[in-house]
Amino acid sequence: MLDLLRARRSIRRYKDEGIDPLVIEKLREAAVRSPTSRGINPWRFIFVADKPLLDDLSRAKEGGSGFLKGAGLGVVVCAEEEKSDVWVEDCSISAIILQLTALSLGLGSCWIQIRNRMHSPTRSSEEYVREILGLPETMRVECIISLGYPAETKSPVPAKDLEFEKILSL
Ligand SMILES: Cc1cc2nc3c(=O)[nH]c(=O)nc-3n(C[C@H](O)[C@H](O)[C@H](O)COP(=O)(O)O)c2cc1C
């Protein structure tokens, strides 16, 4: 696990190839193995491989989401808000588990924040994504994880740059 964490970087450029269905099956399993508060599992995951849909979703924000159109897969991480008061935490945990599982399977990925972001001055990114995917208003959208075989390489963050001073040992 530490080796994975050392290698982990956000990857936003992907090869133009579909993701192996067996790999997608493992990602699906990783998503629903994520722990949740009280085991409520309020999350829903929408696996999007359809190119026109990825293109639409890549416009969820004015910046920071455009690269989704070049991804092999986007996983929309959302939740039924009324099911759990800590749905944000539950979604966040599942999103990072998806990213680390993807890395272990040879994929690159990047988190695209949707909650608390705007599509335009008058419309939230959540509203935009809900409309594109036909989701009900009760469904909250935390983020989209973009995934694909990496077309860029990034160096690990050097150990000397890690902020160990932010850890207090008592
Ligand atoms: C909660 C969260 C939200 C993020 N939102 C975005 C985003 O909307 N678009 C984007 O390109 N990257 C996004 N990122 C990726 C960060 O920019 C990235 O993790 C950070 O710059 C550190 O780079 P690294 O992941 O390569 O170590 C997000 C990451 C987190 C954890």
mmCIF file of C-alpha atoms and ligand atoms in Angstrom:
data_model
loop_
_atom_site.group_PDB
_atom_site.id
_atom_site.type_symbol
_atom_site.label_atom_id
_atom_site.label_comp_id
_atom_site.label_asym_id
_atom_site.label_seq_id
_atom_site.Cartn_x
_atom_site.Cartn_y
_atom_site.Cartn_z
ATOM 1 C CA MET A 1 0.000 0.000 0.000
ATOM 2 C CA LEU A 2 2.790 2.460 0.836
ATOM 3 C CA ASP A 3 4.350 1.759 -2.563
ATOM 4 C CA LEU A 4 1.022 2.634 -4.207
ATOM 5 C CA LEU A 5 0.782 5.832 -2.181
ATOM 6 C CA ARG A 6 4.337 6.777 -3.162
ATOM 7 C CA ALA A 7 3.499 6.335 -6.856
ATOM 8 C CA ARG A 8 0.087 8.030 -6.717
ATOM 9 C CA ARG A 9 -0.367 11.234 -8.711
ATOM 10 C CA SER A 10 -3.357 12.781 -10.434
ATOM 11 C CA ILE A 11 -3.352 11.693 -14.077
ATOM 12 C CA ARG A 12 -5.379 13.800 -16.506
ATOM 13 C CA ARG A 13 -4.170 12.529 -19.915
ATOM 14 C CA TYR A 14 -5.223 9.091 -21.102
ATOM 15 C CA LYS A 15 -4.566 6.737 -24.009
ATOM 16 C CA ASP A 16 -7.414 6.491 -26.495
ATOM 17 C CA GLU A 17 -8.361 2.933 -25.562
ATOM 18 C CA GLY A 18 -11.239 1.371 -23.707
ATOM 19 C CA ILE A 19 -10.694 -0.129 -20.279
ATOM 20 C CA ASP A 20 -10.517 -3.920 -20.028
ATOM 21 C CA PRO A 21 -13.954 -5.202 -18.834
ATOM 22 C CA LEU A 22 -12.211 -7.393 -16.204
ATOM 23 C CA VAL A 23 -10.573 -4.272 -14.789
ATOM 24 C CA ILE A 24 -13.932 -2.487 -14.708
ATOM 25 C CA GLU A 25 -15.377 -5.469 -12.840
ATOM 26 C CA LYS A 26 -12.666 -5.076 -10.167
ATOM 27 C CA LEU A 27 -13.360 -1.353 -9.880
ATOM 28 C CA ARG A 28 -17.053 -2.107 -9.365
ATOM 29 C CA GLU A 29 -16.179 -4.507 -6.569
ATOM 30 C CA ALA A 30 -13.788 -2.002 -4.949
ATOM 31 C CA ALA A 31 -16.502 0.666 -4.958
ATOM 32 C CA VAL A 32 -19.050 -1.414 -3.093
ATOM 33 C CA ARG A 33 -16.449 -2.801 -0.661
ATOM 34 C CA SER A 34 -15.870 0.720 0.670
ATOM 35 C CA PRO A 35 -16.696 1.154 4.341
ATOM 36 C CA THR A 36 -19.523 3.481 5.328
ATOM 37 C CA SER A 37 -20.819 4.908 8.576
ATOM 38 C CA ARG A 38 -23.145 2.417 10.258
ATOM 39 C CA GLY A 39 -22.901 0.267 7.117
ATOM 40 C CA ILE A 40 -25.685 2.292 5.515
ATOM 41 C CA ASN A 41 -24.025 2.443 2.076
ATOM 42 C CA PRO A 42 -25.807 5.629 0.929
ATOM 43 C CA TRP A 43 -23.661 5.881 -2.197
ATOM 44 C CA ARG A 44 -24.505 5.199 -5.816
ATOM 45 C CA PHE A 45 -21.862 4.814 -8.523
ATOM 46 C CA ILE A 46 -22.556 5.560 -12.162
ATOM 47 C CA PHE A 47 -19.943 4.045 -14.461
ATOM 48 C CA VAL A 48 -19.879 6.065 -17.676
ATOM 49 C CA ALA A 49 -17.907 4.745 -20.672
ATOM 50 C CA ASP A 50 -20.159 6.295 -23.328
ATOM 51 C CA LYS A 51 -18.058 8.918 -25.173
ATOM 52 C CA PRO A 52 -20.815 11.493 -25.845
ATOM 53 C CA LEU A 53 -21.867 11.288 -22.173
ATOM 54 C CA LEU A 54 -18.260 11.710 -21.013
ATOM 55 C CA ASP A 55 -18.051 14.725 -23.287
ATOM 56 C CA ASP A 56 -21.185 16.232 -21.703
ATOM 57 C CA LEU A 57 -19.926 15.518 -18.179
ATOM 58 C CA SER A 58 -16.539 17.081 -18.999
ATOM 59 C CA ARG A 59 -18.391 20.420 -19.145
ATOM 60 C CA ALA A 60 -19.655 20.121 -15.562
ATOM 61 C CA LYS A 61 -17.362 22.960 -14.503
ATOM 62 C CA GLU A 62 -15.758 25.921 -16.235
ATOM 63 C CA GLY A 63 -12.335 24.534 -15.331
ATOM 64 C CA GLY A 64 -10.861 21.381 -13.884
ATOM 65 C CA SER A 65 -13.115 18.853 -15.631
ATOM 66 C CA GLY A 66 -12.358 19.168 -19.374
ATOM 67 C CA PHE A 67 -9.939 16.227 -19.412
ATOM 68 C CA LEU A 68 -12.833 13.838 -18.649
ATOM 69 C CA LYS A 69 -13.676 13.802 -22.364
ATOM 70 C CA GLY A 70 -10.422 11.923 -23.028
ATOM 71 C CA ALA A 71 -10.981 9.351 -20.285
ATOM 72 C CA GLY A 72 -11.862 5.709 -20.879
ATOM 73 C CA LEU A 73 -14.245 5.778 -17.934
ATOM 74 C CA GLY A 74 -15.801 8.254 -15.536
ATOM 75 C CA VAL A 75 -17.289 7.117 -12.252
ATOM 76 C CA VAL A 76 -19.865 9.523 -10.883
ATOM 77 C CA VAL A 77 -19.893 9.161 -7.107
ATOM 78 C CA CYS A 78 -23.202 10.229 -5.620
ATOM 79 C CA ALA A 79 -25.438 9.462 -2.673
ATOM 80 C CA GLU A 80 -28.969 9.595 -1.401
ATOM 81 C CA GLU A 81 -28.512 12.419 1.075
ATOM 82 C CA GLU A 82 -31.437 11.530 3.333
ATOM 83 C CA LYS A 83 -30.000 8.065 3.992
ATOM 84 C CA SER A 84 -26.959 9.298 5.935
ATOM 85 C CA ASP A 85 -25.772 12.529 7.576
ATOM 86 C CA VAL A 86 -22.192 11.606 6.648
ATOM 87 C CA TRP A 87 -22.734 10.777 2.999
ATOM 88 C CA VAL A 88 -19.899 13.154 2.060
ATOM 89 C CA GLU A 89 -17.402 11.137 4.080
ATOM 90 C CA ASP A 90 -18.777 7.867 2.721
ATOM 91 C CA CYS A 91 -18.511 9.098 -0.871
ATOM 92 C CA SER A 92 -15.015 10.491 -0.339
ATOM 93 C CA ILE A 93 -13.736 7.210 1.074
ATOM 94 C CA SER A 94 -15.160 5.245 -1.838
ATOM 95 C CA ALA A 95 -13.703 7.714 -4.341
ATOM 96 C CA ILE A 96 -10.155 7.374 -3.016
ATOM 97 C CA ILE A 97 -10.533 3.597 -2.776
ATOM 98 C CA LEU A 98 -11.542 3.618 -6.441
ATOM 99 C CA GLN A 99 -8.492 5.726 -7.316
ATOM 100 C CA LEU A 100 -6.041 3.520 -5.435
ATOM 101 C CA THR A 101 -7.579 0.331 -6.837
ATOM 102 C CA ALA A 102 -7.341 1.847 -10.316
ATOM 103 C CA LEU A 103 -3.661 2.633 -9.771
ATOM 104 C CA SER A 104 -3.007 -0.948 -8.621
ATOM 105 C CA LEU A 105 -4.580 -2.140 -11.908
ATOM 106 C CA GLY A 106 -2.423 0.072 -14.146
ATOM 107 C CA LEU A 107 -4.869 2.942 -14.594
ATOM 108 C CA GLY A 108 -4.370 6.642 -14.003
ATOM 109 C CA SER A 109 -7.124 8.708 -12.438
ATOM 110 C CA CYS A 110 -8.109 12.135 -11.215
ATOM 111 C CA TRP A 111 -10.793 13.415 -8.844
ATOM 112 C CA ILE A 112 -13.163 16.003 -10.324
ATOM 113 C CA GLN A 113 -14.962 17.894 -7.579
ATOM 114 C CA ILE A 114 -18.664 18.446 -8.261
ATOM 115 C CA ARG A 115 -20.233 19.235 -4.865
ATOM 116 C CA ASN A 116 -19.948 22.955 -4.022
ATOM 117 C CA ARG A 117 -18.808 23.800 -7.547
ATOM 118 C CA MET A 118 -20.532 25.807 -10.291
ATOM 119 C CA HIS A 119 -21.229 24.906 -13.914
ATOM 120 C CA SER A 120 -22.054 28.549 -14.700
ATOM 121 C CA PRO A 121 -22.778 31.659 -12.621
ATOM 122 C CA THR A 122 -26.395 30.534 -12.115
ATOM 123 C CA ARG A 123 -26.201 26.751 -12.149
ATOM 124 C CA SER A 124 -24.394 24.356 -9.857
ATOM 125 C CA SER A 125 -22.274 21.526 -11.197
ATOM 126 C CA GLU A 126 -24.482 19.128 -9.256
ATOM 127 C CA GLU A 127 -27.609 20.368 -11.066
ATOM 128 C CA TYR A 128 -25.832 20.035 -14.406
ATOM 129 C CA VAL A 129 -24.654 16.455 -13.740
ATOM 130 C CA ARG A 130 -28.083 15.437 -12.399
ATOM 131 C CA GLU A 131 -29.733 16.690 -15.584
ATOM 132 C CA ILE A 132 -27.223 14.985 -17.916
ATOM 133 C CA LEU A 133 -27.720 11.657 -16.111
ATOM 134 C CA GLY A 134 -31.426 12.009 -15.322
ATOM 135 C CA LEU A 135 -30.872 11.765 -11.571
ATOM 136 C CA PRO A 136 -33.513 12.862 -9.055
ATOM 137 C CA GLU A 137 -32.988 16.072 -7.036
ATOM 138 C CA THR A 138 -32.508 14.004 -3.887
ATOM 139 C CA MET A 139 -29.327 12.519 -5.324
ATOM 140 C CA ARG A 140 -26.249 14.465 -4.252
ATOM 141 C CA VAL A 141 -23.182 14.354 -6.473
ATOM 142 C CA GLU A 142 -19.843 14.410 -4.694
ATOM 143 C CA CYS A 143 -17.343 13.971 -7.530
ATOM 144 C CA ILE A 144 -16.485 12.224 -10.754
ATOM 145 C CA ILE A 145 -13.388 10.045 -10.918
ATOM 146 C CA SER A 146 -11.887 10.086 -14.412
ATOM 147 C CA LEU A 147 -9.927 6.979 -15.336
ATOM 148 C CA GLY A 148 -7.874 5.633 -18.188
ATOM 149 C CA TYR A 149 -4.577 4.112 -19.235
ATOM 150 C CA PRO A 150 -2.058 6.882 -18.543
ATOM 151 C CA ALA A 151 -0.678 8.988 -21.403
ATOM 152 C CA GLU A 152 1.467 11.050 -19.048
ATOM 153 C CA THR A 153 3.970 10.148 -16.363
ATOM 154 C CA LYS A 154 4.484 12.074 -13.172
ATOM 155 C CA SER A 155 7.248 11.695 -10.650
ATOM 156 C CA PRO A 156 6.346 10.703 -7.123
ATOM 157 C CA VAL A 157 6.366 13.564 -4.614
ATOM 158 C CA PRO A 158 9.900 13.452 -3.139
ATOM 159 C CA ALA A 159 10.091 12.453 0.509
ATOM 160 C CA LYS A 160 11.815 15.770 1.323
ATOM 161 C CA ASP A 161 8.640 17.644 0.256
ATOM 162 C CA LEU A 162 6.302 15.741 2.566
ATOM 163 C CA GLU A 163 4.847 17.918 5.325
ATOM 164 C CA PHE A 164 5.733 15.803 8.309
ATOM 165 C CA GLU A 165 5.598 18.950 10.450
ATOM 166 C CA LYS A 166 1.805 18.743 10.189
ATOM 167 C CA ILE A 167 1.876 15.561 12.253
ATOM 168 C CA LEU A 168 1.845 15.992 16.005
ATOM 169 C CA SER A 169 3.094 13.030 18.014
ATOM 170 C CA LEU A 170 2.125 13.095 21.680
HETATM 171 C C1 LIG B 1 -11.241 16.735 -2.880
HETATM 172 C C2 LIG B 1 -10.432 16.876 -4.154
HETATM 173 C C3 LIG B 1 -10.941 17.593 -5.193
HETATM 174 C C4 LIG B 1 -10.224 17.707 -6.394
HETATM 175 N N1 LIG B 1 -10.806 18.334 -7.452
HETATM 176 C C5 LIG B 1 -10.146 18.371 -8.632
HETATM 177 C C6 LIG B 1 -10.794 18.896 -9.787
HETATM 178 O O1 LIG B 1 -11.959 19.297 -9.764
HETATM 179 N N2 LIG B 1 -10.089 18.923 -10.949
HETATM 180 C C7 LIG B 1 -8.784 18.481 -11.031
HETATM 181 O O2 LIG B 1 -8.197 18.546 -12.121
HETATM 182 N N3 LIG B 1 -8.155 17.942 -9.942
HETATM 183 C C8 LIG B 1 -8.809 17.870 -8.766
HETATM 184 N N4 LIG B 1 -8.219 17.273 -7.677
HETATM 185 C C9 LIG B 1 -6.833 16.776 -7.774
HETATM 186 C C10 LIG B 1 -5.869 17.698 -7.035
HETATM 187 O O3 LIG B 1 -5.715 18.885 -7.766
HETATM 188 C C11 LIG B 1 -4.537 16.967 -6.821
HETATM 189 O O4 LIG B 1 -4.762 15.812 -6.050
HETATM 190 C C12 LIG B 1 -3.510 17.852 -6.132
HETATM 191 O O5 LIG B 1 -3.167 18.959 -6.926
HETATM 192 C C13 LIG B 1 -2.235 17.091 -5.791
HETATM 193 O O6 LIG B 1 -1.663 16.506 -6.953
HETATM 194 P P1 LIG B 1 -1.398 14.925 -7.040
HETATM 195 O O7 LIG B 1 -2.753 14.239 -6.871
HETATM 196 O O8 LIG B 1 -0.798 14.684 -8.386
HETATM 197 O O9 LIG B 1 -0.473 14.542 -5.911
HETATM 198 C C14 LIG B 1 -8.925 17.142 -6.495
HETATM 199 C C15 LIG B 1 -8.407 16.411 -5.427
HETATM 200 C C16 LIG B 1 -9.159 16.267 -4.273
HETATM 201 C C17 LIG B 1 -8.588 15.427 -3.156
#
